[in-house]
Amino acid sequence: MAVPIAVLDCDLLLYGRGHRTLDRFKLEDVTDEYLVSTYGFPRQFICYLVDLLGATLSRPTQRSRAISPETQILAALGFYTSGSFQTRMGDAIGISQASMSRCVANVTEALVERASQFIHFPEDEATVQTLKDDFYGLAGMPGVLGVVDCTHVAIKAPNAEDLSYVNRKGLHSLNCLMVCDSRGVLLSAETHWPGSLPDCTVLEQAALTSQFETELHKDGWLLGDSSFLLRTWLMTPLHIPETPAEYRYNMAHSATHNVIERTFRTIRSRFRCLDGSKGTLQYSPEKSSHIILACCVLHNISLEHGLDVWSSPATGHMEQPEEEYEQMESVDSEACRVREELLLTHFS
């Protein structure tokens, strides 16, 4: 009699009932050093994720050996931090490669559902002022609410006809727009933009722009590089500084904006599935976007748990394509006035 495929367990099919891999991996059986070296994070952090995501990952199942939330999270962390579905990773926690893939999908969606909980701008005045003070302490740039930039993550070609994801280097990618604070905590992350879009177009169409133009703080601004247009809420460098004040402004701008470049390097280093060393993300643009966002959520949670944002070594893989930084003259006279006032008030 045929067995309904819905009740089949991939691990059962591959290994049989008596195989040791069905004895699921247990956190208490291994050292913290092993967890960090294999899954990228210590026990306390993993236990927090189990508490956070456990209810979502404990879905009803027809399978007699449902994979526990703990094992699903370990499988996902193993993929995020190594960029690989290698059999040894599944063997380590007692599941098949097919089950590994399902675990990554489940954990990714659970993290994406919680993105707004962990990635957002502060709202109360005291926290906003602390944000500005911390940025000012870096290089003397006042009123900064965040630094913004784009970075590319390589993905597989969606299909032969779709060229919208082909970037300047001829690679398929997603162009991800992010904002961080002075510690590297992400305040905004939009990970779904096609790689063919230049940074200025991404920002123009982004929810971030709508957010700042209609809702957010009128007494501060983001810092962006020369790939963006000057706006009242986005201060960019001067193309050709001439006065001492303009040079001081550009130096403070550059030193402050560098925080997000360091943040990008750290995220790619911590989450090797994004750095290109294992190849491209082998998913659709939508699923790839969700994986990137899930890693952004984990990045912020790791900072909440005191895992140093600058502790990981930088990697040289999948650097964002070089933009042709044509100086785009702002037609916003009010934005020009705001920058001039900033120059006169703080850098003259």
Tab-separated table of C-alpha atoms in Angstrom:
chain	number	residue	atom	x	y	z
A	1	MET	CA	0.000	0.000	0.000
A	2	ALA	CA	1.312	3.437	-0.896
A	3	VAL	CA	2.419	5.594	2.005
A	4	PRO	CA	1.185	9.230	1.866
A	5	ILE	CA	4.210	11.371	1.117
A	6	ALA	CA	3.094	14.009	3.644
A	7	VAL	CA	4.018	11.752	6.555
A	8	LEU	CA	7.463	10.760	5.317
A	9	ASP	CA	10.501	12.073	7.192
A	10	CYS	CA	13.538	12.825	4.997
A	11	ASP	CA	15.844	11.732	7.804
A	12	LEU	CA	13.878	8.511	8.215
A	13	LEU	CA	14.114	7.784	4.493
A	14	LEU	CA	17.839	8.481	4.392
A	15	TYR	CA	18.980	6.839	7.596
A	16	GLY	CA	16.268	4.531	8.976
A	17	ARG	CA	14.771	4.505	12.447
A	18	GLY	CA	17.819	3.267	14.254
A	19	HIS	CA	20.353	5.720	12.849
A	20	ARG	CA	22.153	7.886	15.390
A	21	THR	CA	21.313	11.125	13.546
A	22	LEU	CA	17.742	10.832	14.796
A	23	ASP	CA	19.103	11.499	18.286
A	24	ARG	CA	18.815	15.231	17.939
A	25	PHE	CA	21.683	17.495	18.891
A	26	LYS	CA	21.489	18.892	22.448
A	27	LEU	CA	22.987	22.224	23.459
A	28	GLU	CA	23.971	21.005	26.908
A	29	ASP	CA	26.167	18.285	25.409
A	30	VAL	CA	28.747	20.659	23.889
A	31	THR	CA	30.960	23.532	24.963
A	32	ASP	CA	30.422	27.218	24.265
A	33	GLU	CA	33.611	27.204	22.200
A	34	TYR	CA	32.170	24.509	19.936
A	35	LEU	CA	28.925	26.436	19.474
A	36	VAL	CA	30.771	29.626	18.530
A	37	SER	CA	33.126	27.851	16.129
A	38	THR	CA	30.345	25.831	14.440
A	39	TYR	CA	27.271	28.066	14.634
A	40	GLY	CA	28.806	31.505	15.171
A	41	PHE	CA	27.155	32.301	18.511
A	42	PRO	CA	27.439	31.307	22.184
A	43	ARG	CA	24.936	29.242	24.172
A	44	GLN	CA	23.227	32.201	25.889
A	45	PHE	CA	22.479	33.833	22.537
A	46	ILE	CA	21.117	30.594	21.055
A	47	CYS	CA	18.918	30.005	24.111
A	48	TYR	CA	17.522	33.526	23.714
A	49	LEU	CA	16.584	32.745	20.106
A	50	VAL	CA	14.884	29.530	21.208
A	51	ASP	CA	12.775	31.516	23.675
A	52	LEU	CA	12.066	34.212	21.087
A	53	LEU	CA	11.146	31.947	18.164
A	54	GLY	CA	10.154	28.713	19.864
A	55	ALA	CA	6.387	29.178	19.695
A	56	THR	CA	6.515	30.086	16.002
A	57	LEU	CA	8.746	27.141	15.125
A	58	SER	CA	6.731	24.583	17.131
A	59	ARG	CA	4.072	24.068	14.491
A	60	PRO	CA	1.756	21.024	14.515
A	61	THR	CA	3.129	18.221	12.365
A	62	GLN	CA	2.140	14.745	11.190
A	63	ARG	CA	5.721	13.623	11.531
A	64	SER	CA	6.640	11.440	14.481
A	65	ARG	CA	10.048	13.081	14.752
A	66	ALA	CA	9.292	16.792	14.432
A	67	ILE	CA	12.441	18.902	14.426
A	68	SER	CA	12.678	20.938	17.616
A	69	PRO	CA	12.933	24.758	17.575
A	70	GLU	CA	16.428	24.422	19.035
A	71	THR	CA	17.596	22.210	16.173
A	72	GLN	CA	15.920	24.420	13.561
A	73	ILE	CA	17.706	27.472	14.944
A	74	LEU	CA	21.071	25.707	14.983
A	75	ALA	CA	20.559	24.631	11.379
A	76	ALA	CA	19.740	28.182	10.311
A	77	LEU	CA	22.648	29.716	12.236
A	78	GLY	CA	24.950	27.137	10.700
A	79	PHE	CA	23.864	28.204	7.226
A	80	TYR	CA	23.896	31.960	7.919
A	81	THR	CA	27.398	31.887	9.396
A	82	SER	CA	28.980	29.353	7.020
A	83	GLY	CA	26.984	29.874	3.815
A	84	SER	CA	26.817	26.130	3.299
A	85	PHE	CA	24.316	23.249	3.479
A	86	GLN	CA	27.195	20.770	3.699
A	87	THR	CA	26.268	17.320	4.962
A	88	ARG	CA	28.620	17.610	7.942
A	89	MET	CA	26.496	20.454	9.320
A	90	GLY	CA	23.343	18.338	9.131
A	91	ASP	CA	25.168	15.363	10.600
A	92	ALA	CA	26.337	17.489	13.534
A	93	ILE	CA	22.775	18.278	14.610
A	94	GLY	CA	21.127	15.107	13.339
A	95	ILE	CA	19.121	16.146	10.275
A	96	SER	CA	19.335	15.689	6.519
A	97	GLN	CA	20.306	18.366	4.021
A	98	ALA	CA	16.685	18.654	2.868
A	99	SER	CA	15.593	19.222	6.451
A	100	MET	CA	18.374	21.774	6.856
A	101	SER	CA	16.875	23.750	3.978
A	102	ARG	CA	13.414	23.684	5.523
A	103	CYS	CA	14.814	24.774	8.884
A	104	VAL	CA	16.547	27.765	7.295
A	105	ALA	CA	13.291	28.766	5.588
A	106	ASN	CA	11.299	28.468	8.837
A	107	VAL	CA	13.761	30.409	10.981
A	108	THR	CA	14.232	33.064	8.301
A	109	GLU	CA	10.510	33.789	8.127
A	110	ALA	CA	10.235	33.834	11.927
A	111	LEU	CA	13.022	36.429	12.124
A	112	VAL	CA	11.576	38.527	9.286
A	113	GLU	CA	8.240	38.635	11.122
A	114	ARG	CA	10.086	40.283	14.029
A	115	ALA	CA	12.184	42.707	11.983
A	116	SER	CA	10.285	45.813	13.107
A	117	GLN	CA	10.816	44.788	16.738
A	118	PHE	CA	14.593	44.929	16.395
A	119	ILE	CA	15.250	47.336	13.481
A	120	HIS	CA	13.752	50.796	13.989
A	121	PHE	CA	14.568	54.409	14.745
A	122	PRO	CA	14.248	55.555	18.357
A	123	GLU	CA	11.118	57.561	19.076
A	124	ASP	CA	11.434	59.112	22.530
A	125	GLU	CA	13.306	62.413	22.783
A	126	ALA	CA	15.883	61.221	25.302
A	127	THR	CA	16.985	58.299	23.112
A	128	VAL	CA	17.086	60.500	20.012
A	129	GLN	CA	19.315	62.989	21.836
A	130	THR	CA	21.605	60.176	22.972
A	131	LEU	CA	21.807	59.043	19.343
A	132	LYS	CA	22.922	62.516	18.269
A	133	ASP	CA	25.392	62.855	21.144
A	134	ASP	CA	27.020	59.527	20.306
A	135	PHE	CA	27.489	60.553	16.672
A	136	TYR	CA	28.814	63.964	17.693
A	137	GLY	CA	31.409	62.224	19.847
A	138	LEU	CA	32.858	60.473	16.790
A	139	ALA	CA	34.011	63.484	14.769
A	140	GLY	CA	32.056	66.560	15.851
A	141	MET	CA	29.204	66.291	13.348
A	142	PRO	CA	26.022	67.607	15.019
A	143	GLY	CA	22.397	66.543	14.550
A	144	VAL	CA	23.123	63.119	13.053
A	145	LEU	CA	20.310	60.579	13.397
A	146	GLY	CA	22.004	57.849	11.366
A	147	VAL	CA	24.354	57.095	8.481
A	148	VAL	CA	22.914	55.627	5.297
A	149	ASP	CA	24.415	53.665	2.415
A	150	CYS	CA	23.771	50.749	0.064
A	151	THR	CA	25.555	47.421	-0.243
A	152	HIS	CA	25.117	44.622	-2.785
A	153	VAL	CA	24.594	40.923	-2.017
A	154	ALA	CA	25.051	38.406	-4.825
A	155	ILE	CA	22.109	36.175	-5.778
A	156	LYS	CA	21.545	33.573	-8.488
A	157	ALA	CA	20.081	34.823	-11.767
A	158	PRO	CA	16.260	34.817	-11.441
A	159	ASN	CA	15.919	33.985	-15.155
A	160	ALA	CA	17.690	34.690	-18.406
A	161	GLU	CA	15.316	37.476	-19.434
A	162	ASP	CA	15.314	39.451	-16.191
A	163	LEU	CA	18.223	41.916	-16.293
A	164	SER	CA	16.914	44.110	-13.490
A	165	TYR	CA	19.157	42.343	-10.969
A	166	VAL	CA	22.381	42.749	-12.989
A	167	ASN	CA	24.614	45.345	-11.336
A	168	ARG	CA	27.471	47.452	-12.692
A	169	LYS	CA	29.899	44.553	-12.351
A	170	GLY	CA	27.677	42.277	-14.437
A	171	LEU	CA	26.677	40.215	-11.387
A	172	HIS	CA	23.155	39.482	-10.198
A	173	SER	CA	22.559	41.105	-6.838
A	174	LEU	CA	20.186	42.796	-4.453
A	175	ASN	CA	20.978	46.407	-3.582
A	176	CYS	CA	20.328	46.792	0.142
A	177	LEU	CA	19.691	50.210	1.683
A	178	MET	CA	20.601	50.424	5.365
A	179	VAL	CA	20.950	52.993	8.135
A	180	CYS	CA	22.937	52.428	11.326
A	181	ASP	CA	23.784	54.299	14.521
A	182	SER	CA	27.249	55.062	15.878
A	183	ARG	CA	27.634	51.523	17.292
A	184	GLY	CA	26.580	49.791	14.080
A	185	VAL	CA	23.042	48.995	15.232
A	186	LEU	CA	20.762	48.962	12.184
A	187	LEU	CA	17.932	51.508	12.332
A	188	SER	CA	16.528	50.699	8.885
A	189	ALA	CA	17.095	47.879	6.375
A	190	GLU	CA	15.483	47.544	2.945
A	191	THR	CA	16.948	44.439	1.349
A	192	HIS	CA	14.762	43.856	-1.718
A	193	TRP	CA	15.975	46.379	-4.322
A	194	PRO	CA	17.230	45.012	-7.689
A	195	GLY	CA	20.975	45.306	-8.196
A	196	SER	CA	20.641	47.331	-11.402
A	197	LEU	CA	19.226	50.314	-9.496
A	198	PRO	CA	21.790	52.964	-8.542
A	199	ASP	CA	21.903	54.008	-4.899
A	200	CYS	CA	20.228	57.366	-5.536
A	201	THR	CA	17.252	55.673	-7.226
A	202	VAL	CA	16.918	53.149	-4.419
A	203	LEU	CA	16.757	55.955	-1.865
A	204	GLU	CA	14.317	57.950	-3.962
A	205	GLN	CA	11.898	55.006	-4.041
A	206	ALA	CA	12.560	53.713	-0.537
A	207	ALA	CA	10.208	53.716	2.411
A	208	LEU	CA	12.998	55.482	4.302
A	209	THR	CA	12.514	58.635	2.214
A	210	SER	CA	8.785	58.669	2.815
A	211	GLN	CA	9.429	58.114	6.501
A	212	PHE	CA	11.766	61.078	6.811
A	213	GLU	CA	9.804	63.445	4.603
A	214	THR	CA	6.463	62.817	6.287
A	215	GLU	CA	7.115	61.665	9.834
A	216	LEU	CA	10.549	61.840	11.329
A	217	HIS	CA	12.620	64.392	13.160
A	218	LYS	CA	12.834	67.891	11.713
A	219	ASP	CA	15.839	68.823	13.866
A	220	GLY	CA	18.330	66.270	12.553
A	221	TRP	CA	19.513	64.436	9.460
A	222	LEU	CA	21.095	61.342	8.037
A	223	LEU	CA	24.561	61.348	6.483
A	224	GLY	CA	24.933	59.905	2.995
A	225	ASP	CA	27.814	59.771	0.530
A	226	SER	CA	28.098	61.389	-2.906
A	227	SER	CA	25.847	58.802	-4.532
A	228	PHE	CA	22.839	60.529	-2.936
A	229	LEU	CA	21.209	63.895	-3.482
A	230	LEU	CA	21.396	66.521	-0.780
A	231	ARG	CA	18.102	66.873	1.098
A	232	THR	CA	17.007	68.779	4.171
A	233	TRP	CA	17.189	65.515	6.124
A	234	LEU	CA	20.222	64.042	4.288
A	235	MET	CA	23.588	65.786	4.413
A	236	THR	CA	26.080	64.828	1.697
A	237	PRO	CA	29.757	65.833	1.243
A	238	LEU	CA	30.739	68.917	-0.724
A	239	HIS	CA	32.044	67.887	-4.131
A	240	ILE	CA	34.898	70.397	-4.259
A	241	PRO	CA	35.566	71.921	-0.820
A	242	GLU	CA	37.227	75.322	-1.018
A	243	THR	CA	37.159	76.944	2.415
A	244	PRO	CA	38.630	75.629	5.687
A	245	ALA	CA	35.072	75.209	6.998
A	246	GLU	CA	34.128	73.091	3.994
A	247	TYR	CA	37.208	70.897	4.459
A	248	ARG	CA	36.396	70.444	8.142
A	249	TYR	CA	32.807	69.557	7.277
A	250	ASN	CA	33.889	66.955	4.719
A	251	MET	CA	36.404	65.387	7.119
A	252	ALA	CA	33.822	65.124	9.910
A	253	HIS	CA	31.278	63.768	7.443
A	254	SER	CA	33.664	61.094	6.144
A	255	ALA	CA	34.807	59.979	9.605
A	256	THR	CA	31.206	59.681	10.792
A	257	HIS	CA	29.860	58.009	7.659
A	258	ASN	CA	32.611	55.368	7.840
A	259	VAL	CA	30.634	53.644	10.608
A	260	ILE	CA	28.258	52.055	8.107
A	261	GLU	CA	31.089	50.754	5.928
A	262	ARG	CA	32.505	49.022	8.993
A	263	THR	CA	29.044	47.696	9.787
A	264	PHE	CA	28.667	46.226	6.298
A	265	ARG	CA	32.043	44.512	6.622
A	266	THR	CA	31.092	43.063	9.987
A	267	ILE	CA	27.734	41.739	8.773
A	268	ARG	CA	29.362	40.059	5.764
A	269	SER	CA	32.071	38.615	7.992
A	270	ARG	CA	29.674	37.282	10.623
A	271	PHE	CA	27.131	35.969	8.106
A	272	ARG	CA	29.205	34.273	5.438
A	273	CYS	CA	26.131	33.376	3.383
A	274	LEU	CA	26.158	37.051	2.327
A	275	ASP	CA	29.841	37.592	1.558
A	276	GLY	CA	30.080	35.723	-1.742
A	277	SER	CA	32.850	33.337	-0.663
A	278	LYS	CA	30.487	30.351	-0.929
A	279	GLY	CA	28.915	31.614	-4.136
A	280	THR	CA	25.646	33.447	-4.581
A	281	LEU	CA	22.490	32.983	-2.530
A	282	GLN	CA	20.709	30.167	-4.376
A	283	TYR	CA	17.202	31.512	-3.890
A	284	SER	CA	14.685	33.742	-5.590
A	285	PRO	CA	15.145	37.485	-5.040
A	286	GLU	CA	12.294	37.478	-2.516
A	287	LYS	CA	13.709	34.617	-0.445
A	288	SER	CA	17.230	36.038	-0.709
A	289	SER	CA	15.924	39.387	0.520
A	290	HIS	CA	14.367	37.650	3.524
A	291	ILE	CA	17.628	35.856	4.347
A	292	ILE	CA	19.513	39.159	4.266
A	293	LEU	CA	16.899	40.793	6.507
A	294	ALA	CA	17.014	37.844	8.919
A	295	CYS	CA	20.779	38.308	9.207
A	296	CYS	CA	20.216	42.019	9.886
A	297	VAL	CA	17.833	41.118	12.724
A	298	LEU	CA	20.409	38.714	14.172
A	299	HIS	CA	23.073	41.406	13.846
A	300	ASN	CA	21.042	43.769	16.034
A	301	ILE	CA	20.139	41.058	18.540
A	302	SER	CA	23.816	40.162	18.839
A	303	LEU	CA	24.623	43.777	19.725
A	304	GLU	CA	21.895	43.739	22.372
A	305	HIS	CA	23.695	40.733	23.857
A	306	GLY	CA	27.045	42.499	23.954
A	307	LEU	CA	28.653	40.700	21.030
A	308	ASP	CA	31.063	43.333	19.777
A	309	VAL	CA	30.117	44.658	16.341
A	310	TRP	CA	33.759	45.337	15.468
A	311	SER	CA	35.189	42.054	16.733
A	312	SER	CA	34.952	40.001	13.532
A	313	PRO	CA	37.718	40.180	10.913
A	314	ALA	CA	36.776	41.856	7.652
A	315	THR	CA	36.384	39.859	4.454
A	316	GLY	CA	37.067	40.990	0.942
A	317	HIS	CA	34.229	39.136	-0.755
A	318	MET	CA	31.294	40.700	-2.560
A	319	GLU	CA	32.169	44.323	-2.080
A	320	GLN	CA	29.517	46.579	-3.471
A	321	PRO	CA	30.003	47.631	-7.095
A	322	GLU	CA	31.775	50.920	-7.524
A	323	GLU	CA	29.358	53.687	-8.331
A	324	GLU	CA	30.247	56.406	-10.783
A	325	TYR	CA	29.892	59.269	-8.371
A	326	GLU	CA	28.782	62.048	-10.606
A	327	GLN	CA	28.202	65.066	-8.443
A	328	MET	CA	24.462	65.552	-8.521
A	329	GLU	CA	23.603	69.169	-7.895
A	330	SER	CA	20.674	69.488	-5.563
A	331	VAL	CA	17.734	71.489	-6.845
A	332	ASP	CA	16.467	71.729	-3.269
A	333	SER	CA	17.340	75.274	-2.231
A	334	GLU	CA	16.161	74.619	1.310
A	335	ALA	CA	18.558	71.663	1.590
A	336	CYS	CA	21.420	73.866	0.390
A	337	ARG	CA	20.456	76.477	2.983
A	338	VAL	CA	20.446	73.863	5.759
A	339	ARG	CA	23.941	72.674	4.823
A	340	GLU	CA	25.261	76.226	4.567
A	341	GLU	CA	23.867	77.013	8.000
A	342	LEU	CA	25.512	73.867	9.345
A	343	LEU	CA	28.844	74.975	7.859
A	344	LEU	CA	28.579	78.443	9.348
A	345	THR	CA	27.353	77.350	12.749
A	346	HIS	CA	29.634	74.386	13.457
A	347	PHE	CA	32.617	74.376	11.076
A	348	SER	CA	33.558	78.021	10.511
